[in-house]
Amino acid sequence: MLARAKAAGIGHVVVIGESLAGSERAVALTRGAAGCSATAGVHPHEASSWSDEVRERVRELLGSPEVVAVGETGLDYHYTHSPRETQRRAFEEHLQLGQELGKPVIVHARDADDDMSAMLRALGPRPPVVVLHSFSSGDAVWDAGMAINAYFSFSGMITFKNWPLTGRLAVCPSDRLLVETDAPYLAPVPHRGKRNEPGFVRDVAERAAALRGERFEDLTRRTTENARRCFGARIDSSL
Ligand SMILES: [Zn+2]
């Protein structure tokens, strides 16, 4: 899979942790691996597993050189696999970790616009760097993200027919724009029905460039610069 990513022109892959065990695996996978970094956190679906002990282990993982971000964390009221109150507490503590450790926080938001926008706006004058990943929220979250200078990361959803947020993608400031796969989910056109994988981010970037009326080379230069600014110098290491 990494060889296919490299062949597609991908320089660096960020492997997302979505549970404590998944974060441990992401760190093990990326340890000493050129072109790969990890994140550490607990997805809102798994927020019921969040505890003081888990938080302290995540804090330790965040001290590893291969770990470039906190998360994925956030709020998902679409599935509500964990109670809303539990999701809010876990999200709050992930945001605090990002603030304390100076690491960006990768945020998942689905059908939770009121609470998400309120919690982002409550971050105060020195918010952590926030990545609104696989962005698909409404105006309230967009505005809250703009107010804290968040990054807006667009996924394979932008390649779907009738994707409704082309206007947002078009006006996203070029220094706030990221592209991602959200693998293994949301495989972009023309890979629908397959397991998504890092190399397919090329298709997302091609679509983003078309929707913004930019050249592919210009868009990918900017998104790479933005990833470097967001996640740090480790992004320079290449597959
Ligand atoms: Zn997500």
mmCIF file of N, CA, C and O and ligand atoms in Angstrom, residues 43 72 108 133 182, ligand 1:
data_model
loop_
_atom_site.group_PDB
_atom_site.id
_atom_site.type_symbol
_atom_site.label_atom_id
_atom_site.label_comp_id
_atom_site.label_asym_id
_atom_site.label_seq_id
_atom_site.Cartn_x
_atom_site.Cartn_y
_atom_site.Cartn_z
ATOM 1 N N HIS A 43 -11.201 8.150 19.246
ATOM 2 C CA HIS A 43 -12.305 8.635 18.404
ATOM 3 C C HIS A 43 -13.582 8.785 19.241
ATOM 4 O O HIS A 43 -13.793 8.017 20.191
ATOM 5 N N GLU A 72 -7.574 10.861 16.477
ATOM 6 C CA GLU A 72 -8.711 11.684 16.142
ATOM 7 C C GLU A 72 -9.685 11.724 17.304
ATOM 8 O O GLU A 72 -9.979 10.708 17.928
ATOM 9 N N HIS A 108 -13.000 15.297 14.483
ATOM 10 C CA HIS A 108 -14.099 14.677 13.730
ATOM 11 C C HIS A 108 -15.397 15.327 14.213
ATOM 12 O O HIS A 108 -15.644 15.416 15.409
ATOM 13 N N HIS A 133 -11.276 17.631 10.244
ATOM 14 C CA HIS A 133 -10.949 16.607 9.251
ATOM 15 C C HIS A 133 -12.200 16.139 8.513
ATOM 16 O O HIS A 133 -13.294 16.160 9.067
ATOM 17 N N ASP A 182 -8.986 9.937 4.619
ATOM 18 C CA ASP A 182 -9.842 9.326 5.641
ATOM 19 C C ASP A 182 -9.905 7.803 5.431
ATOM 20 O O ASP A 182 -10.896 7.161 5.767
HETATM 21 ZN ZN ZN B 1 -13.443 11.082 11.356
#
